[in-house]
Coordinates of C-alpha atoms in Angstrom, one line a residue:
Chain T
M1 CA 104.3 108.0 73.3
T2 CA 105.6 110.6 70.7
R3 CA 107.1 113.9 71.0
T4 CA 104.2 116.0 70.5
D5 CA 102.2 113.7 73.0
R6 CA 104.9 114.2 75.5
G7 CA 104.7 118.1 75.0
L8 CA 100.9 118.1 75.3
L9 CA 100.9 116.6 78.3
C10 CA 103.5 118.8 80.5
G11 CA 101.0 121.4 78.8
L12 CA 97.9 119.9 80.1
V13 CA 99.4 119.5 84.0
G14 CA 101.2 123.1 83.5
A15 CA 97.7 124.7 82.4
F16 CA 96.2 123.3 85.1
A17 CA 98.9 123.5 88.2
L18 CA 98.7 127.6 87.0
Q19 CA 94.9 127.4 86.6
T20 CA 94.3 126.6 90.2
G21 CA 97.6 128.7 91.3
L22 CA 96.2 131.9 89.9
T23 CA 92.9 131.2 91.5
N24 CA 91.2 131.2 95.0
G25 CA 90.5 127.4 93.8
L26 CA 94.0 126.6 95.6
Y27 CA 92.2 127.3 98.4
R28 CA 90.5 123.9 98.3
Y29 CA 93.3 121.9 98.3
L30 CA 96.7 123.5 99.6
R31 CA 98.1 125.7 101.9
P32 CA 98.1 129.2 100.7
S33 CA 102.0 129.6 101.3
M34 CA 102.4 127.2 98.6
R35 CA 100.9 129.1 95.5
P36 CA 104.4 130.6 94.5
W37 CA 105.6 127.2 94.3
V38 CA 102.8 125.7 92.6
V39 CA 102.6 128.9 89.8
L40 CA 106.6 128.2 89.7
A41 CA 105.9 125.1 88.8
G42 CA 102.9 125.4 86.3
I43 CA 104.8 127.9 84.1
G44 CA 107.6 125.3 84.1
L45 CA 105.8 122.8 83.0
A46 CA 104.6 125.5 80.2
T47 CA 107.8 126.4 79.1
I48 CA 108.6 122.8 78.9
A49 CA 106.0 121.6 76.4
L50 CA 106.3 124.9 74.4
V51 CA 110.3 124.2 74.2
V52 CA 109.0 120.8 73.4
L53 CA 106.2 121.5 70.6
V54 CA 106.9 124.6 68.8
P55 CA 109.9 122.8 67.0
E56 CA 107.7 119.8 66.4
L57 CA 105.0 121.7 64.8
A58 CA 107.4 123.6 63.1
R59 CA 108.6 120.3 61.9
R60 CA 105.2 118.9 60.9
M61 CA 104.4 122.1 58.6
R62 CA 107.3 121.6 56.8
R63 CA 106.4 117.7 56.4
R64 CA 109.8 116.9 57.4
P65 CA 110.3 112.9 59.2
P66 CA 111.2 113.0 63.2
T67 CA 114.7 113.3 63.8
G68 CA 115.4 110.1 65.8
A69 CA 117.8 110.7 67.8
H70 CA 114.9 112.8 70.1
E71 CA 113.0 109.3 70.6
H72 CA 113.5 108.1 73.7
P73 CA 111.6 104.8 75.1
V74 CA 108.9 106.4 77.3
S75 CA 106.6 103.5 79.4
R76 CA 103.4 104.3 79.0
I77 CA 102.8 105.3 83.1
G78 CA 103.4 108.7 81.7
W79 CA 99.4 108.7 80.7
F80 CA 98.6 108.7 84.5
L81 CA 99.4 112.4 84.1
A82 CA 96.0 112.9 82.3
L83 CA 94.5 111.8 85.4
P84 CA 94.2 114.9 87.7
V85 CA 93.3 117.3 85.1
C86 CA 90.2 114.8 84.0
V87 CA 89.4 114.6 87.5
A88 CA 89.4 118.5 88.1
V89 CA 87.7 119.7 84.8
T90 CA 85.1 116.3 84.9
I91 CA 84.7 116.4 88.5
G92 CA 85.6 119.5 89.9
P93 CA 85.2 118.8 93.9
P94 CA 84.3 121.1 96.3
A95 CA 86.1 121.7 99.6
L96 CA 86.2 118.3 101.9
G97 CA 82.7 118.9 104.1
A98 CA 80.6 117.0 105.7
F99 CA 81.2 113.5 104.4
A100 CA 85.0 114.0 105.6
A101 CA 84.1 115.5 109.2
G102 CA 82.0 112.3 109.7
R103 CA 85.0 110.2 109.4
G104 CA 87.9 112.1 110.8
S105 CA 89.7 110.8 114.1
T106 CA 88.1 112.6 117.0
L107 CA 90.9 111.5 119.2
R108 CA 93.3 114.6 118.3
D109 CA 96.0 117.0 120.0
L110 CA 95.2 120.4 118.2
P111 CA 98.8 122.6 118.0
E112 CA 99.3 125.0 120.2
I113 CA 97.5 128.3 119.1
D114 CA 100.7 131.3 120.0
F115 CA 98.6 134.6 120.4
D116 CA 96.8 135.9 123.5
L117 CA 92.9 135.4 122.8
D118 CA 92.1 137.8 125.8
A119 CA 94.0 141.0 124.3
Y120 CA 92.4 139.9 120.6
L121 CA 89.0 139.6 122.0
T122 CA 89.4 142.9 124.0
A123 CA 90.9 145.1 121.3
A124 CA 88.8 143.3 118.8
S125 CA 85.2 143.8 120.5
F126 CA 86.1 147.6 120.9
G127 CA 82.5 149.1 120.4
G128 CA 80.6 146.3 121.0
Q129 CA 81.2 144.5 117.7
V130 CA 81.0 140.9 118.3
P131 CA 84.8 139.9 117.1
D132 CA 85.5 137.3 115.0
V133 CA 87.1 133.9 116.2
R134 CA 88.7 131.4 113.9
V135 CA 86.8 127.8 115.0
V136 CA 90.4 126.3 116.3
D137 CA 90.9 129.3 118.2
F138 CA 88.1 128.7 120.1
V139 CA 88.3 124.9 120.6
V140 CA 91.9 125.3 122.1
G141 CA 90.2 128.4 124.3
A142 CA 87.7 126.4 125.9
E143 CA 90.0 123.8 127.0
D144 CA 92.1 126.7 129.3
D145 CA 90.3 127.9 132.3
E146 CA 90.8 131.4 131.9
T147 CA 90.8 132.0 128.6
A148 CA 87.1 129.8 128.4
A149 CA 86.1 132.5 131.5
T150 CA 86.6 135.1 129.1
L151 CA 85.3 133.2 125.8
A152 CA 81.9 133.0 128.4
V153 CA 80.8 135.9 129.1
Q154 CA 82.8 137.8 125.7
P155 CA 80.1 136.7 122.5
V156 CA 82.1 135.9 119.2
R157 CA 81.6 134.7 116.1
L158 CA 82.6 131.9 114.5
T159 CA 82.4 130.7 110.8
G160 CA 82.2 126.6 109.7
F161 CA 79.7 124.8 108.3
V162 CA 76.8 122.5 109.4
V163 CA 77.0 118.6 110.1
K164 CA 73.9 117.4 111.5
S165 CA 73.4 116.0 115.1
D166 CA 71.2 112.9 117.3
H167 CA 70.0 116.1 119.3
P168 CA 67.6 118.6 118.8
H169 CA 68.1 122.0 118.7
E170 CA 71.6 121.2 117.9
F171 CA 74.0 120.9 115.1
R172 CA 78.2 120.5 114.9
L173 CA 79.5 123.2 113.5
V174 CA 83.0 121.9 111.7
R175 CA 85.8 123.6 109.9
F176 CA 88.9 122.0 108.8
L177 CA 92.1 122.1 110.1
V178 CA 95.4 121.8 106.6
S179 CA 98.7 122.0 108.0
C180 CA 99.9 121.2 104.4
C181 CA 97.0 119.5 102.1
A182 CA 93.6 118.4 102.1
G183 CA 94.8 115.4 102.8
D184 CA 96.1 116.5 105.9
A185 CA 92.8 117.9 107.4
L186 CA 91.9 117.5 111.1
P187 CA 88.3 118.1 111.8
T188 CA 87.7 121.0 114.5
A189 CA 84.1 121.1 115.9
V190 CA 82.4 123.1 118.3
V191 CA 78.5 122.3 119.4
V192 CA 76.2 124.7 118.8
R193 CA 72.7 124.9 120.8
T194 CA 70.2 127.2 119.3
D195 CA 66.4 128.0 119.0
A196 CA 66.3 128.8 115.3
A197 CA 65.8 126.1 112.3
I198 CA 68.7 124.1 111.9
P199 CA 70.2 124.5 107.9
P200 CA 70.9 121.3 106.4
E201 CA 74.7 119.5 106.1
D202 CA 77.0 121.5 104.6
T203 CA 75.6 125.1 104.7
W204 CA 78.5 127.8 105.7
V205 CA 76.9 129.5 108.6
T206 CA 78.0 132.0 110.9
V207 CA 76.7 131.8 114.6
S208 CA 77.5 134.7 117.2
G209 CA 77.4 133.8 121.4
T210 CA 79.2 132.6 124.2
L211 CA 80.8 129.6 125.3
D212 CA 78.3 127.5 127.9
R213 CA 80.8 126.2 130.2
A214 CA 78.4 124.2 132.5
A215 CA 77.0 122.4 129.0
T216 CA 80.7 121.3 128.0
A217 CA 81.7 120.3 131.3
A218 CA 78.7 117.9 131.5
D219 CA 78.8 117.2 127.6
T220 CA 80.5 113.1 127.7
E221 CA 79.1 112.6 124.1
S222 CA 80.6 114.8 122.1
F223 CA 84.7 114.1 122.2
A224 CA 85.0 117.2 124.1
A225 CA 83.8 119.3 121.9
P226 CA 83.1 123.0 123.5
V227 CA 79.1 123.6 123.4
F228 CA 78.4 127.1 121.9
R229 CA 75.0 128.8 123.0
A230 CA 74.2 130.7 120.0
D231 CA 71.9 133.8 120.4
E232 CA 72.6 134.5 115.9
L233 CA 72.9 132.2 112.8
D234 CA 73.3 133.5 109.1
R235 CA 73.3 131.1 106.3
I236 CA 76.4 132.9 104.2
E237 CA 78.2 131.3 100.6
A238 CA 81.0 129.3 101.2
P239 CA 84.1 131.3 102.0
D240 CA 87.7 131.9 99.8
K241 CA 89.6 130.1 102.1
P242 CA 87.3 126.7 103.5
Y243 CA 90.0 125.8 105.5
E244 CA 91.7 127.1 108.3
F245 CA 95.9 126.9 108.5
P246 CA 98.1 127.0 111.7
T247 CA 99.9 130.1 111.8
Chain Y
M1 CA 91.6 124.3 72.1
S2 CA 95.1 123.4 70.2
I3 CA 95.1 119.8 70.5
N4 CA 94.6 117.9 67.4
P5 CA 93.6 114.5 67.7
V6 CA 94.3 113.3 65.0
S7 CA 98.2 112.3 65.4
P8 CA 99.8 112.9 62.2
E9 CA 102.5 110.6 63.0
R10 CA 100.9 107.8 60.5
A11 CA 103.0 109.3 58.1
I12 CA 106.3 108.4 59.6
A13 CA 109.0 106.9 57.4
V14 CA 109.5 103.7 57.5
P15 CA 111.8 101.3 55.3
C16 CA 109.6 99.2 53.3
T17 CA 111.0 95.6 54.1
A18 CA 109.0 93.4 56.1
E19 CA 110.4 94.4 59.5
G20 CA 109.5 97.6 58.7
D21 CA 105.8 96.3 57.9
V22 CA 105.7 95.4 61.7
V23 CA 107.2 98.5 63.2
R24 CA 104.8 100.4 61.1
K25 CA 101.9 98.6 62.9
R26 CA 103.1 99.0 65.9
V27 CA 103.5 102.8 65.2
S28 CA 99.7 102.7 64.0
N29 CA 98.6 100.8 67.2
R30 CA 101.0 103.3 69.4
T31 CA 98.8 106.3 67.8
R32 CA 95.6 104.8 67.7
A33 CA 95.9 104.3 71.2
A34 CA 97.2 107.6 71.8
T35 CA 94.5 109.4 69.9
A36 CA 91.9 107.3 72.2
V37 CA 93.0 109.3 74.8
W38 CA 93.8 112.5 73.3
A39 CA 90.1 112.2 72.0
Y40 CA 88.6 111.8 75.5
V41 CA 90.3 114.2 76.9
I42 CA 88.6 117.1 74.5
W43 CA 85.5 115.2 75.5
V44 CA 85.9 115.4 78.8
V45 CA 86.3 118.9 78.7
V46 CA 83.8 120.0 76.2
Y47 CA 80.9 118.4 78.0
R48 CA 82.1 118.6 81.6
K49 CA 79.0 119.9 83.0
S50 CA 77.0 116.7 81.9
F51 CA 79.2 114.3 83.4
R52 CA 78.4 116.1 87.0
F53 CA 75.7 114.4 88.1
L54 CA 77.6 110.7 87.9
F55 CA 80.2 112.4 90.3
A56 CA 78.1 114.1 93.2
D57 CA 78.0 111.4 95.0
P58 CA 80.3 113.0 98.7
A59 CA 82.5 110.0 98.6
V60 CA 83.7 110.5 94.9
Q61 CA 84.1 114.4 95.7
N62 CA 86.3 113.6 98.8
W63 CA 88.1 111.4 97.0
A64 CA 88.7 114.1 93.5
T65 CA 89.8 116.4 96.7
V66 CA 92.1 114.3 98.4
F67 CA 93.4 112.9 94.9
L68 CA 93.9 116.3 93.3
S69 CA 95.3 117.9 96.5
L70 CA 98.0 114.9 97.0
C71 CA 98.9 115.8 93.0
L72 CA 99.2 119.6 93.6
Q73 CA 100.6 119.5 96.6
A74 CA 104.0 116.9 94.9
L75 CA 103.8 118.3 91.8
P76 CA 106.1 121.8 92.7
F77 CA 108.4 119.4 94.7
L78 CA 108.3 117.0 91.2
V79 CA 109.7 119.8 89.1
L80 CA 112.3 120.5 91.6
G81 CA 113.7 117.3 91.4
V82 CA 113.3 116.4 87.3
T83 CA 114.8 120.0 86.7
V84 CA 117.7 119.4 89.1
S85 CA 118.3 116.2 87.8
A86 CA 118.2 117.0 83.9
L87 CA 120.5 119.9 85.0
I88 CA 123.1 116.9 86.4
A89 CA 122.6 115.6 83.1
A90 CA 123.0 118.0 81.4
L91 CA 125.6 119.8 83.4
V92 CA 127.9 117.0 85.4
P93 CA 130.6 115.3 82.8
S94 CA 129.7 111.5 84.1
D95 CA 133.1 110.5 85.5
L96 CA 132.9 113.5 87.8
F97 CA 131.2 111.8 91.0
V98 CA 133.4 109.0 90.5
R99 CA 136.3 110.9 91.5
L100 CA 135.3 113.0 93.8
A101 CA 133.3 110.5 96.4
P102 CA 135.2 108.9 98.9
R103 CA 136.2 105.8 97.8
R104 CA 135.3 104.2 101.0
P105 CA 132.1 103.0 101.2
L106 CA 132.6 103.5 104.4
L107 CA 133.3 107.1 104.0
A108 CA 130.8 107.8 101.1
V109 CA 127.7 106.7 102.7
P110 CA 128.0 109.1 105.8
A111 CA 128.7 111.8 103.4
A112 CA 125.7 111.3 101.5
G113 CA 124.0 111.1 104.4
F114 CA 124.6 114.3 105.3
A115 CA 124.2 115.9 102.2
G116 CA 120.6 114.9 102.1
A117 CA 120.0 117.6 105.0
L118 CA 120.6 120.0 102.0
L119 CA 117.8 119.9 100.1
P120 CA 114.9 121.6 101.5
G121 CA 112.2 119.1 99.7
C122 CA 110.4 116.1 100.6
E123 CA 110.4 112.9 98.9
C124 CA 109.1 113.9 95.6
S125 CA 112.1 115.5 94.3
S126 CA 114.5 113.2 96.5
I127 CA 113.8 109.9 93.8
P128 CA 114.7 111.6 90.7
I129 CA 117.8 113.1 91.9
A130 CA 118.9 110.2 93.5
G131 CA 118.2 107.9 89.9
R132 CA 120.2 110.5 87.7
L133 CA 123.2 109.9 90.4
V134 CA 123.6 106.2 89.5
N135 CA 123.5 107.2 86.6
R136 CA 126.4 109.2 86.4
G137 CA 128.1 106.6 88.6
L138 CA 128.0 107.4 92.2
A139 CA 127.7 103.9 94.1
P140 CA 124.2 103.1 95.0
A141 CA 125.1 102.6 98.7
A142 CA 126.0 106.3 98.4
A143 CA 122.7 107.3 96.1
L144 CA 120.5 105.2 98.2
T145 CA 121.5 106.3 101.8
F146 CA 120.9 110.2 99.9
L147 CA 117.5 108.9 98.8
L148 CA 116.4 108.0 102.1
S149 CA 117.9 111.0 104.1
A150 CA 117.3 113.8 101.9
P151 CA 113.1 113.8 102.8
A152 CA 113.8 113.1 106.7
I153 CA 116.2 114.9 107.8
N154 CA 116.2 118.2 105.8
P155 CA 115.9 122.3 107.3
V156 CA 112.7 122.5 106.2
V157 CA 111.4 119.1 107.7
M158 CA 113.2 120.1 110.9
V159 CA 112.1 123.4 111.9
A160 CA 108.5 121.8 110.9
T161 CA 108.8 119.1 113.6
S162 CA 109.3 121.4 115.9
V163 CA 106.6 123.5 115.2
A164 CA 104.2 120.5 115.6
F165 CA 105.9 119.1 119.0
P166 CA 106.7 122.6 120.8
G167 CA 108.9 122.4 124.0
R168 CA 109.8 118.8 123.1
P169 CA 113.1 119.2 121.1
E170 CA 114.1 115.8 121.9
M171 CA 111.4 114.7 119.0
V172 CA 113.6 116.9 116.5
F173 CA 116.7 115.2 118.0
A174 CA 115.6 111.6 117.8
R175 CA 114.3 112.1 114.5
F176 CA 117.0 113.3 112.7
G177 CA 119.6 110.9 114.2
A178 CA 117.2 107.3 113.7
S179 CA 116.4 108.6 109.8
L180 CA 120.2 109.2 109.5
L181 CA 121.0 106.1 110.9
T182 CA 118.1 104.4 109.2
A183 CA 119.3 105.6 105.9
M184 CA 122.8 104.7 106.5
I185 CA 122.1 101.3 107.2
V186 CA 119.8 100.9 104.2
G187 CA 122.2 102.2 102.1
S188 CA 125.1 100.1 103.4
V189 CA 123.3 96.7 103.6
R190 CA 121.3 97.6 99.7
G191 CA 124.6 98.8 98.5
R192 CA 126.6 96.0 99.1
F193 CA 124.4 93.3 98.3
A194 CA 122.6 94.6 95.4
D195 CA 122.5 92.6 92.7
P196 CA 124.3 93.6 89.0
A197 CA 121.3 93.5 87.1
W198 CA 119.2 96.1 90.2
L199 CA 118.8 98.8 88.4
E200 CA 117.4 98.5 85.1
R201 CA 118.8 101.8 83.5
R202 CA 115.2 102.7 83.1
L203 CA 116.6 106.3 83.2
A204 CA 118.3 106.1 80.1
D205 CA 121.4 109.0 79.4
H206 CA 119.8 111.3 76.5
V207 CA 123.3 112.4 76.1
H208 CA 123.2 115.1 73.1
E209 CA 125.9 116.9 71.5
R210 CA 124.1 120.1 72.7
R211 CA 123.5 120.4 76.1
W212 CA 120.4 122.3 76.2
H213 CA 118.8 119.7 74.2
T214 CA 120.0 117.0 77.2
F215 CA 118.2 119.3 79.8
V216 CA 115.4 119.6 78.3
D217 CA 114.9 115.6 76.8
T218 CA 115.7 114.1 80.2
A219 CA 113.3 116.6 81.9
V220 CA 110.5 115.9 79.8
T221 CA 111.2 111.8 79.9
D222 CA 111.6 112.2 84.3
M223 CA 108.4 114.6 84.2
L224 CA 106.5 111.7 82.1
Q225 CA 107.5 109.2 84.7
A226 CA 107.4 110.3 88.0
G227 CA 104.7 112.0 87.5
G228 CA 102.6 109.2 85.7
F229 CA 103.5 107.1 88.6
L230 CA 102.6 110.0 91.7
A231 CA 99.4 110.2 89.7
L232 CA 99.1 106.2 90.5
G233 CA 100.0 106.7 94.2
A234 CA 98.0 109.7 94.8
A235 CA 95.0 107.8 93.3
L236 CA 95.1 104.5 95.4
V237 CA 96.5 106.7 98.5
A238 CA 93.2 109.0 98.1
T239 CA 91.2 106.0 97.5
L240 CA 92.3 104.1 101.1
Q241 CA 91.7 107.5 102.5
T242 CA 88.2 107.4 101.2
V243 CA 87.2 104.0 102.0
V244 CA 88.9 103.7 105.2
P245 CA 88.1 106.1 107.8
R246 CA 90.5 107.7 109.9
N247 CA 88.2 107.5 113.1
A248 CA 88.5 103.5 112.7
L249 CA 92.3 104.3 114.7
D250 CA 90.1 105.5 117.6
S251 CA 89.7 102.2 119.3
V252 CA 92.7 100.6 118.2
A253 CA 94.9 102.8 119.7
G254 CA 97.5 101.5 122.4
H255 CA 101.3 101.5 123.9
G256 CA 104.1 99.5 123.1
M257 CA 104.7 97.2 119.9
T258 CA 100.8 97.5 119.2
A259 CA 101.0 101.4 118.8
V260 CA 104.1 101.0 116.9
F261 CA 103.3 98.6 114.2
V262 CA 99.8 100.8 114.1
M263 CA 102.0 103.7 113.4
A264 CA 104.0 102.2 110.8
V265 CA 101.3 101.1 108.8
L266 CA 99.7 104.2 109.0
A267 CA 102.8 106.1 107.9
V268 CA 102.9 103.8 104.8
V269 CA 99.0 104.0 104.0
L270 CA 98.9 107.9 104.4
S271 CA 101.4 109.0 102.6
V272 CA 101.6 112.1 104.1
C273 CA 104.2 114.3 102.6
S274 CA 107.4 114.9 105.1
E275 CA 106.5 118.4 105.0
A276 CA 103.3 118.1 107.1
D277 CA 103.9 114.0 108.8
A278 CA 104.6 116.0 111.9
F279 CA 101.4 117.9 112.0
V280 CA 99.4 114.6 111.4
A281 CA 101.9 112.9 114.1
A282 CA 101.1 115.8 116.9
G283 CA 98.0 115.8 116.1
L284 CA 97.3 111.6 116.7
S285 CA 97.9 111.7 120.6
Q286 CA 96.6 108.3 121.8
F287 CA 99.5 106.9 120.2
S288 CA 103.2 106.9 122.8
M289 CA 106.0 109.1 121.5
T290 CA 107.7 106.3 120.2
S291 CA 105.4 105.2 118.2
R292 CA 104.9 108.8 116.6
L293 CA 108.6 109.1 116.3
V294 CA 108.6 105.4 114.1
F295 CA 105.7 107.4 112.2
M296 CA 107.9 110.7 111.0
V297 CA 111.1 107.9 110.0
V298 CA 109.3 105.1 107.9
G299 CA 106.7 108.2 106.4
P300 CA 109.6 110.0 104.1
M301 CA 111.4 106.5 103.7
V302 CA 108.4 103.7 102.9
D303 CA 104.8 104.6 101.7
L304 CA 102.5 104.1 99.0
K305 CA 103.0 107.0 96.4
L306 CA 106.9 106.5 97.1
I307 CA 106.7 102.7 96.4
A308 CA 105.4 104.1 93.4
L309 CA 107.7 106.5 92.0
Q310 CA 110.6 103.7 93.1
T311 CA 108.8 101.4 90.5
G312 CA 109.3 103.8 88.2
A313 CA 112.5 105.1 89.1
F314 CA 114.3 101.9 89.6
G315 CA 112.5 98.9 88.5
R316 CA 109.7 96.7 90.1
R317 CA 112.4 93.7 91.1
F318 CA 114.5 96.6 93.0
A319 CA 111.3 98.2 94.9
S320 CA 109.8 94.9 95.9
R321 CA 113.2 94.2 98.1
F322 CA 114.2 98.0 99.2
A323 CA 111.0 98.6 100.3
P324 CA 110.7 96.2 103.0
L325 CA 114.3 96.3 103.8
T326 CA 113.9 100.1 104.2
F327 CA 110.5 99.6 105.9
A328 CA 112.2 96.6 109.0
T329 CA 115.0 99.4 109.1
A330 CA 113.2 102.1 110.0
V331 CA 111.1 100.3 112.7
G332 CA 113.7 99.0 114.8
V333 CA 115.7 102.1 115.0
A334 CA 113.1 104.4 115.6
S335 CA 111.6 102.1 118.3
V336 CA 115.5 101.6 119.8
V337 CA 116.1 105.4 119.3
G338 CA 112.2 105.9 120.6
I339 CA 112.7 104.1 123.6
V340 CA 116.5 105.6 124.8
V341 CA 115.8 109.0 124.2
L342 CA 111.9 109.7 124.9

């Protein structure tokens, strides 16, 4: 591996980090608070690549042989650094979807949510608007008797993607909760019952409606996912932030 | 695109002797391999759209998302670790640690363990730093203790643990104590019984007359070494996560030693970053508290990604002994602490 190869590899990875760190592509992989660190890492790698490459280029222009003092053996493993860049460019994967949702564990404790759902709903529904609620807040709220009573009467709007269900007039609305990176994503799901036509899997939708407490208590099959009675269902474009993040 | 696929390295000046011919042949083979890699990268970049149909399968896309997120998450910490490591190489006189570190391992090991609490990062930064410290003459026992304790007991990880287990401060103390104890035990055992060849001097010292050159060379070399192994480890983890669905575990949950063993293996396989593993452990509610503590103690010390990185920094022989020793000690210590405290 020559000095030029090393400089180019660092530059390539730096460019990838900058490209991801400076666009919304970041949200497919990481929690938003990682953004400055990814950008800094990108700047660092790009700088070191320039520091290595510019003198090399100058040397080659002058057709001088490489100065032996700077050639250090590096094992070939370094070439694997090109792999993430190649994967990002060729596959350019979308955010985690129905495939991962069908494989995530369903027996999970959700983190405790630190805000007053009742107060939030009362304030946000001022003037008859339907407030947006995160899927994780809805799922956690449905487990508590007091908030569940509010969610059963106060219509809310949820956003997520569609995962098929075995029953007619029903689908699972899923959203991932990501603590650090997509590698630790936990699926959170709501069972949506609706009279509208059910969109294909992985379609992003918003649904407005209320918690069906009786059906939630009766439903033993869906692993404690709350049942949501949807009055309205709209297809939407995939949002910029495909995952929900705790706090 | 400024990449030139034809490397002019062929013009290298080699003395015209029989030995020179061999060297020239080897250089030209290497150059050809390098050219092939660069040509492939350019090909992929230019024609990327026409390849997409090959990768439309949801399993492949899931693999790619997990792989890239693991790489991107580790990258800032790797860059931090490599920078600190290169700064040590460039600025710290090679005999400083020998002079500063307490003479007796009895003092050096706990000191190194607590010093680990000062590095606010995850496991990816501690490996290049520990490798450099050994290289600078710090006793292996102390460096290995630091290597194991830094990612497990630093303030960022402690805060994440207390957030993930609200109302259970004993979990934070149990994690701190069990991790520190494991790090000190493994550090002293490995340091005392290490055969002289355990460190294959993978991290050669690139001492130049100018410190700036030392810094740049060390940083680039360490980055490629550690980064290559990181990509390899991340690819392996993403494959396992895609092939073995996590809900396969829903039915094997248990208590007692079964749960402990399952969680210990899970920590190795999942390779979750030490800053996030508390949230994952908190979510695995079908397992006992002790087994979740084992998950959080084993994870930052032994996992697939770390074994790959350790192989890169210290050599295969070292890693093949160090990982099982650490795994067994971590499981034992964390189980005992869990039974006593939780």
